mmCIF file of C-alpha atoms in Angstrom:
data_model
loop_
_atom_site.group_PDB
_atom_site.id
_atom_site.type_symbol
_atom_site.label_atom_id
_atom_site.label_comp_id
_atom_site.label_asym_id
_atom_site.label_seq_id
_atom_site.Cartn_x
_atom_site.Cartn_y
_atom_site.Cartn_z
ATOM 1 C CA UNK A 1 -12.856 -9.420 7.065
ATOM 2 C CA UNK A 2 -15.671 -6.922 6.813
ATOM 3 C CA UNK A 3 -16.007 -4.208 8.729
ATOM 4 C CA UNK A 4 -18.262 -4.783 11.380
ATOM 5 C CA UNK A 5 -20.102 -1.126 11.822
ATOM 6 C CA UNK A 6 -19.742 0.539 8.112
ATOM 7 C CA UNK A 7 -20.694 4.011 7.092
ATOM 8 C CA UNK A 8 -23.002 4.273 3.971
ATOM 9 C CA UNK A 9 -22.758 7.022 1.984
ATOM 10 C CA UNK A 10 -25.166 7.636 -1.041
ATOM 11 C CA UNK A 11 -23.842 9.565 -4.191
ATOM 12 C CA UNK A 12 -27.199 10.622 -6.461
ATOM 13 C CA UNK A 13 -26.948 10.006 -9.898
ATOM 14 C CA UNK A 14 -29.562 10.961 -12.860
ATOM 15 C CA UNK A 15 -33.566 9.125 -12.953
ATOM 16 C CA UNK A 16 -33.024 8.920 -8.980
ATOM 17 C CA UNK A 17 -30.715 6.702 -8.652
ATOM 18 C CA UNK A 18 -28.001 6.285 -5.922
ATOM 19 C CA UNK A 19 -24.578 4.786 -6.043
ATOM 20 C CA UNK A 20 -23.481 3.881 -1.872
ATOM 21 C CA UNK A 21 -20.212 4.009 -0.644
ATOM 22 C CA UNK A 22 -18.625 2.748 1.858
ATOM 23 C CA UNK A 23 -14.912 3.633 2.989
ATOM 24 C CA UNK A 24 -12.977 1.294 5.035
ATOM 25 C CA UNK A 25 -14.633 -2.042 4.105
ATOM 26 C CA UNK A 26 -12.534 -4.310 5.028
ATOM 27 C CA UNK A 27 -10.339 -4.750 7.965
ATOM 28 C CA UNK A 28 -7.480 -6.269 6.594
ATOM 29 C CA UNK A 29 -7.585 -5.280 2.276
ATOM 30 C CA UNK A 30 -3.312 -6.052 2.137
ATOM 31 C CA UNK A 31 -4.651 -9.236 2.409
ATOM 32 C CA UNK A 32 -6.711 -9.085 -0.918
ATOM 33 C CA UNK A 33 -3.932 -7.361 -2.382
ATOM 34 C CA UNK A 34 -1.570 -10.183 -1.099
ATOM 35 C CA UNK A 35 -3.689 -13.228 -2.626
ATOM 36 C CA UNK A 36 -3.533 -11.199 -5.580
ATOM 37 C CA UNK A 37 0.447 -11.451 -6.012
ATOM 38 C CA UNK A 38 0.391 -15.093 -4.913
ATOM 39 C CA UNK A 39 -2.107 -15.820 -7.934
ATOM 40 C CA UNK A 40 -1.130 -13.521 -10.483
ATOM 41 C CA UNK A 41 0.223 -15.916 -12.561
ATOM 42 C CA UNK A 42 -3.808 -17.158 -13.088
ATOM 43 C CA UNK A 43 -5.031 -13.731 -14.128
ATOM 44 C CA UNK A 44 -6.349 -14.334 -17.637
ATOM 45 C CA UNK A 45 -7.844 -12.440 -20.212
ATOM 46 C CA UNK A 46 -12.446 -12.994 -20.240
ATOM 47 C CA UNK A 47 -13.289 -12.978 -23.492
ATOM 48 C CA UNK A 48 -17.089 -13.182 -22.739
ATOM 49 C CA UNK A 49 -17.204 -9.840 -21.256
ATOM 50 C CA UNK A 50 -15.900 -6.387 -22.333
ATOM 51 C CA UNK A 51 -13.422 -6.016 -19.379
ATOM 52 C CA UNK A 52 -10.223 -4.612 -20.808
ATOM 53 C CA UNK A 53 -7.940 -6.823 -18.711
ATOM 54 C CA UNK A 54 -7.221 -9.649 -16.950
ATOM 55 C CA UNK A 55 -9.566 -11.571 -14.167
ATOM 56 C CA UNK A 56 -9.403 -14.156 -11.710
ATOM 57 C CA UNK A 57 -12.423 -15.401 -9.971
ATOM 58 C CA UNK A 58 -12.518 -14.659 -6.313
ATOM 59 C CA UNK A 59 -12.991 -18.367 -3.935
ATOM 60 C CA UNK A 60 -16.379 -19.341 -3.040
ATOM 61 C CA UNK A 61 -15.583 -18.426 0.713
ATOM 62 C CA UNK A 62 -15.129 -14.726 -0.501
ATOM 63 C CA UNK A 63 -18.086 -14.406 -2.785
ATOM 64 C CA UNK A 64 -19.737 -15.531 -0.039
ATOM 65 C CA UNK A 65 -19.142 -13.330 2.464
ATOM 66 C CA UNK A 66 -19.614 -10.227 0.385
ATOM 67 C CA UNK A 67 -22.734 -11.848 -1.165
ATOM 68 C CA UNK A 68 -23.835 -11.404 3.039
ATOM 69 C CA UNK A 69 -22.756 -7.966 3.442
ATOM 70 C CA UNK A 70 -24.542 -6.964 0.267
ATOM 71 C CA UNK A 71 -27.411 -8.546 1.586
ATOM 72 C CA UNK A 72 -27.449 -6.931 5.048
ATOM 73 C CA UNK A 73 -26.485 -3.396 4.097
ATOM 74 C CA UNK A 74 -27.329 -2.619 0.410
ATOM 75 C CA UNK A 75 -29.889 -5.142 -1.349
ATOM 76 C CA UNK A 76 -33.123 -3.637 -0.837
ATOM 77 C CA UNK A 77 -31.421 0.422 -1.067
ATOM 78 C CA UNK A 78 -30.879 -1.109 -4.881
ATOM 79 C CA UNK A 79 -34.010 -2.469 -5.421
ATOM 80 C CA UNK A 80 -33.478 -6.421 -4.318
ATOM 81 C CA UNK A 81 -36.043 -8.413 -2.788
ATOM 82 C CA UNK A 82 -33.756 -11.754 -2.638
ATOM 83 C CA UNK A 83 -29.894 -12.658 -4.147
ATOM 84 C CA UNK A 84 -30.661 -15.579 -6.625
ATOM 85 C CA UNK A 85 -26.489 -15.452 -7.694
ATOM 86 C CA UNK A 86 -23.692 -13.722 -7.124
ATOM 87 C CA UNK A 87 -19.860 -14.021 -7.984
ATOM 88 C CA UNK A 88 -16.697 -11.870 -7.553
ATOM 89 C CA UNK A 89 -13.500 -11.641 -9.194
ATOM 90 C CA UNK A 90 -10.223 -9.485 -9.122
ATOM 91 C CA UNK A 91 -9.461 -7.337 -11.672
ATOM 92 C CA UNK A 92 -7.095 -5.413 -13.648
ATOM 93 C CA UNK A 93 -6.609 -3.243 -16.406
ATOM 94 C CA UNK A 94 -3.911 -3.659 -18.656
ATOM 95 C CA UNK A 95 -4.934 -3.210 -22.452
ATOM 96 C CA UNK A 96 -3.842 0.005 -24.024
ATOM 97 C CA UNK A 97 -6.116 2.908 -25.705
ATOM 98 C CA UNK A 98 -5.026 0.981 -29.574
ATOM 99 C CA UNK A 99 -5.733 -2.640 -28.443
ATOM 100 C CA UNK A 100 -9.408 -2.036 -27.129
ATOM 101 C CA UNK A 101 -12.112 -3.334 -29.193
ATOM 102 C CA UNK A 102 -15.494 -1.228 -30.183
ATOM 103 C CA UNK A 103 -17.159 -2.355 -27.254
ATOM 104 C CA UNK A 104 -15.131 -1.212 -24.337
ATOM 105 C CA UNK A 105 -14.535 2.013 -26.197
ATOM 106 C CA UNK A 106 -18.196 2.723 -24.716
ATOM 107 C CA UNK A 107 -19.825 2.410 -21.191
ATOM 108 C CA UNK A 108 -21.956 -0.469 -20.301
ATOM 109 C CA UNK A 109 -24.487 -1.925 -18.223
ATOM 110 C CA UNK A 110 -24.210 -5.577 -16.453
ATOM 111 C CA UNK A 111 -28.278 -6.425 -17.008
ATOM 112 C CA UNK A 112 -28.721 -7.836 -20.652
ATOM 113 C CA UNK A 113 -30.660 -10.796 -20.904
ATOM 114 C CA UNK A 114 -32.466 -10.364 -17.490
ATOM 115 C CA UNK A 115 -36.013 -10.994 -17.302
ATOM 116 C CA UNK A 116 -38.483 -8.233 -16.227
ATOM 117 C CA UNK A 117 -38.781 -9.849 -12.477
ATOM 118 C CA UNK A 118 -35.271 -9.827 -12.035
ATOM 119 C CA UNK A 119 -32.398 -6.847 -11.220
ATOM 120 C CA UNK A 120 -28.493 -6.842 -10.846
ATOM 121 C CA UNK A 121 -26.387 -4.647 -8.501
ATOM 122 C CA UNK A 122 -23.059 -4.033 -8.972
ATOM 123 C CA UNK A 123 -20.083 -3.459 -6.908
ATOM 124 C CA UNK A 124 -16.208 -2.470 -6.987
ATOM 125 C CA UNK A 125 -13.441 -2.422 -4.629
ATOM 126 C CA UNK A 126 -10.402 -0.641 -5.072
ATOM 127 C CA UNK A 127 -7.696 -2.228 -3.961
ATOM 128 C CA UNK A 128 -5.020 0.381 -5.286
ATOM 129 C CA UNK A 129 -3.094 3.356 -3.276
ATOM 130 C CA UNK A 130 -3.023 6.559 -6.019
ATOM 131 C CA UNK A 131 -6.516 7.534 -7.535
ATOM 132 C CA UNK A 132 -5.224 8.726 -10.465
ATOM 133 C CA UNK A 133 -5.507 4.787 -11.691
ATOM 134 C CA UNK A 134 -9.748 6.108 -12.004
ATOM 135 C CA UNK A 135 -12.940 5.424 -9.787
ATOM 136 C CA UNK A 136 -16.303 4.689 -12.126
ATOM 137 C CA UNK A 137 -18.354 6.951 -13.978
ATOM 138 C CA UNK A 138 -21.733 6.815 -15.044
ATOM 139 C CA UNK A 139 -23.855 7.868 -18.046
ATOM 140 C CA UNK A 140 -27.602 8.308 -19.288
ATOM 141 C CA UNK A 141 -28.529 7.827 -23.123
ATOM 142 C CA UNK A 142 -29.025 10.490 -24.933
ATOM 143 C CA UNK A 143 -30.685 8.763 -27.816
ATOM 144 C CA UNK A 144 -33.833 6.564 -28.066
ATOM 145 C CA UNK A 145 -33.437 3.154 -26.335
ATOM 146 C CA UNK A 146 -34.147 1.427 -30.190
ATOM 147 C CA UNK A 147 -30.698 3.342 -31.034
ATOM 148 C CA UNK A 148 -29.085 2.838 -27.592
ATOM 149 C CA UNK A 149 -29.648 -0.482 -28.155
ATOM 150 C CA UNK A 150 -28.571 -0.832 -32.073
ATOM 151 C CA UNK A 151 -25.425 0.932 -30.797
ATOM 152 C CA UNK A 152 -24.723 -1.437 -28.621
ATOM 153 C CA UNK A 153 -25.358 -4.468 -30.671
ATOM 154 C CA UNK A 154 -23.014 -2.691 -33.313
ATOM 155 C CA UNK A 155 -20.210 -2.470 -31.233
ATOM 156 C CA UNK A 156 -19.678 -6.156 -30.864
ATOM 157 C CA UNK A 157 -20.844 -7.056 -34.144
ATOM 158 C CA UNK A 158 -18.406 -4.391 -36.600
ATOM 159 C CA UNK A 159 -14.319 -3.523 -36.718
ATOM 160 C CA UNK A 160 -13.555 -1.048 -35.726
ATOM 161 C CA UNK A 161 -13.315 1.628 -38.549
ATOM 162 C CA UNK A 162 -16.972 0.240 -39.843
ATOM 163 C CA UNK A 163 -18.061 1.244 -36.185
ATOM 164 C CA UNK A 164 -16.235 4.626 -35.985
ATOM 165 C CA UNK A 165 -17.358 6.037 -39.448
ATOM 166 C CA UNK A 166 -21.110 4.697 -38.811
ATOM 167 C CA UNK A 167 -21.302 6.237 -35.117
ATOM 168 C CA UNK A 168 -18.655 8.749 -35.113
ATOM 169 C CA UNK A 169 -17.126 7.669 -31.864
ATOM 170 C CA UNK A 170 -13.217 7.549 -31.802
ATOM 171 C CA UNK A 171 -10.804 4.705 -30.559
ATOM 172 C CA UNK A 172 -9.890 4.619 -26.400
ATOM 173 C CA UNK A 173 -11.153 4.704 -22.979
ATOM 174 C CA UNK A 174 -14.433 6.653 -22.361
ATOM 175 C CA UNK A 175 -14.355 9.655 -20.398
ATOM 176 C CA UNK A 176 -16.501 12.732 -20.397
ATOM 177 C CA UNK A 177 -19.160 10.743 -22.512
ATOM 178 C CA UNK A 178 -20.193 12.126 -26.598
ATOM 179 C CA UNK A 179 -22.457 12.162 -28.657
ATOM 180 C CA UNK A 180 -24.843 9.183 -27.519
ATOM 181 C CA UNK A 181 -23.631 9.399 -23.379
ATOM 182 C CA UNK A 182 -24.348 12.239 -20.934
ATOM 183 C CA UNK A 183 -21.904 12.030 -18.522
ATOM 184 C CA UNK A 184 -24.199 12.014 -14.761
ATOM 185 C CA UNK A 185 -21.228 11.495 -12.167
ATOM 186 C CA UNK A 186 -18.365 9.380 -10.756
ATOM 187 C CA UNK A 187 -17.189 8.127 -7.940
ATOM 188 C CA UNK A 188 -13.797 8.647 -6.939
ATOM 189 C CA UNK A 189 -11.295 5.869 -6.296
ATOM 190 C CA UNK A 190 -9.937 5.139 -2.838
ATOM 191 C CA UNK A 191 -7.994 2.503 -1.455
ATOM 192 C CA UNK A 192 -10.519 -0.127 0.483
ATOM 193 C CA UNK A 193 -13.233 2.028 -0.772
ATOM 194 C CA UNK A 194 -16.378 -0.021 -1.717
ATOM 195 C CA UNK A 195 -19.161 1.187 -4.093
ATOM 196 C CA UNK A 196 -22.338 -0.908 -4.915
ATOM 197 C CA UNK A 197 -24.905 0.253 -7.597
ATOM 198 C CA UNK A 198 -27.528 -0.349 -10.383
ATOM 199 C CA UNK A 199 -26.115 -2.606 -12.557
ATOM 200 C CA UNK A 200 -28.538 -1.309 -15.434
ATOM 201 C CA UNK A 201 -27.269 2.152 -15.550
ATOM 202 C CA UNK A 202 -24.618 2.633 -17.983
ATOM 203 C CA UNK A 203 -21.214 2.924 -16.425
ATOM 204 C CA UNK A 204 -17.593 2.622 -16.725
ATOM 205 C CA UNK A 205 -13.830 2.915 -14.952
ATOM 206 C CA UNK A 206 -12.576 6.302 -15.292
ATOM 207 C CA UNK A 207 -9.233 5.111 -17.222
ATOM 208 C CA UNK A 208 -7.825 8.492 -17.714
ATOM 209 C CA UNK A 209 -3.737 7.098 -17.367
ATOM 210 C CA UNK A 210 -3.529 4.278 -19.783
ATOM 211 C CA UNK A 211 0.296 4.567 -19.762
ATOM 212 C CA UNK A 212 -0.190 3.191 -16.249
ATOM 213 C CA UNK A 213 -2.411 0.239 -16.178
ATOM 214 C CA UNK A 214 -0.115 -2.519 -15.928
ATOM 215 C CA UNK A 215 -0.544 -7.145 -15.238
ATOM 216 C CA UNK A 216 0.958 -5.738 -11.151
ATOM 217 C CA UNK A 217 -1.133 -5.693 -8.637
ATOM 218 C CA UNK A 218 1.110 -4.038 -6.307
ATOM 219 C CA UNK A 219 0.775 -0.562 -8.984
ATOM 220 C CA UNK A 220 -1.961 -1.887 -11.454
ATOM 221 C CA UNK A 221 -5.712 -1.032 -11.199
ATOM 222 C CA UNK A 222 -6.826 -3.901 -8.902
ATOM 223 C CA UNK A 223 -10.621 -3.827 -7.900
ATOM 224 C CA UNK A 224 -12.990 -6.689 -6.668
ATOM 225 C CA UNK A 225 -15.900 -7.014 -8.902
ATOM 226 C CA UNK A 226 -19.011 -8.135 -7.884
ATOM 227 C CA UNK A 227 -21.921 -8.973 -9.743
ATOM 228 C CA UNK A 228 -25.633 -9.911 -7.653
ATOM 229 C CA UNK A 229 -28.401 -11.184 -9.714
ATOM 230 C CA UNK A 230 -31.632 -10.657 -7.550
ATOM 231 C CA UNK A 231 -35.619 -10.778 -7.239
ATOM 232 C CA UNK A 232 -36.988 -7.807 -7.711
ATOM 233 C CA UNK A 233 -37.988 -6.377 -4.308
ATOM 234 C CA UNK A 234 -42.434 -5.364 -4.398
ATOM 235 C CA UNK A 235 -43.702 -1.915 -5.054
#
């Protein structure tokens, strides 16, 4: 399913950090896109995350085998000594610029509630054909980390006018970043194009075409997400 001799390409971001990329991951993706019709009817809204969509958890046998590929190409460029758990799902955006809450108004970052010893890496695949649907974008603080992090307590605590007039952040999709985000870089979108990164750094899907994001995974945004909880590699 994987290709079996990938090219990595690294994309610098800000502090020295690198997002990799590699095109052409798998060898047959209409196949992901395929399971994803035959299931769409289990998509569901997460409420435990911020993901402004629908999910579906990606089988065991899957997780798996991208859990191995991380493992052998990426885990130690990201920091990893040893993958303590991992899980994938498919994704989709669907909720309009009015309908998102506070929280996915802003970027995020995947490692809250880790302790020190531990790190998470990240990754996406897009499994769509135009990339005007958005790749991922990434941002550095430009505040303290006490109000970084009282900001983002905020914005799942308060409605959303309470949170707008206290932080003067509008309603919708993040873009170029504001007063509280420097924008640092992106990564384009590409079908079978597969990113991995930091999960601590602030990031988010550049969701520039709302009007477009639509419960189809034949024109929707469909990625794989994967998330990789890790040991923290020495030195």
């Amino acid at each position: 399913m994987f290709n079996p001799n990938p090219t990595l390409q690294s994309i610098a971001l800000h502090d020295g950090h690198t997002c990799w990329v590699i095109d052409d991951a798998f060898t047959r993706p209409e196949q992901l896109r395929q399971f994803a019709r035959e299931q769409r009817a289990a998509f569901a809204p997460a409420p435990h995350n911020a993901y402004p969509g629908v999910e579906l958890l990606m089988p065991p046998e899957f997780s798996d085998r991208l859990a191995e590929f991380f493992a052998q190409h990426v885990r130690r460029r990201l920091g990893g000594r040893r993958t303590l758990h991992m899980y994938s799902r498919l994704s989709m955006v669907t909720k309009q610029p009015h309908e998102l809450l506070p929280r996915q108004w802003l970027c995020h970052r995947d490692n809250q509630g880790l302790p020190a010893d531990q790190c998470i890496a990240a990754s996406v695949l897009y499994l769509f054909d135009d990339p005007a649907l958005g790749g991922t974008a990434f941002y550095r603080p430009r505040k303290s980390p006490q109000e970084t992090a009282q900001l983002v307590h905020d914005c799942g605590q308060m409605d959303a006018a309470t949170f707008s007039a206290r932080y003067g952040i509008a309603p919708g999709y993040m873009l170029d970043g504001n007063d509280w985000f420097e924008k640092t870089g992106s990564v384009p979108a590409r079908y079978n194009r597969l990113i991995f990164y930091d999960g601590s750094l602030f990031h988010t899907g550049e969701l520039a075409t709302p009007q477009r994001y639509l419960n189809d995974p034949d024109t929707g945004r469909l990625t794989v997400n994967g998330f990789f909880t890790c040991s923290r590699a020495a030195g």
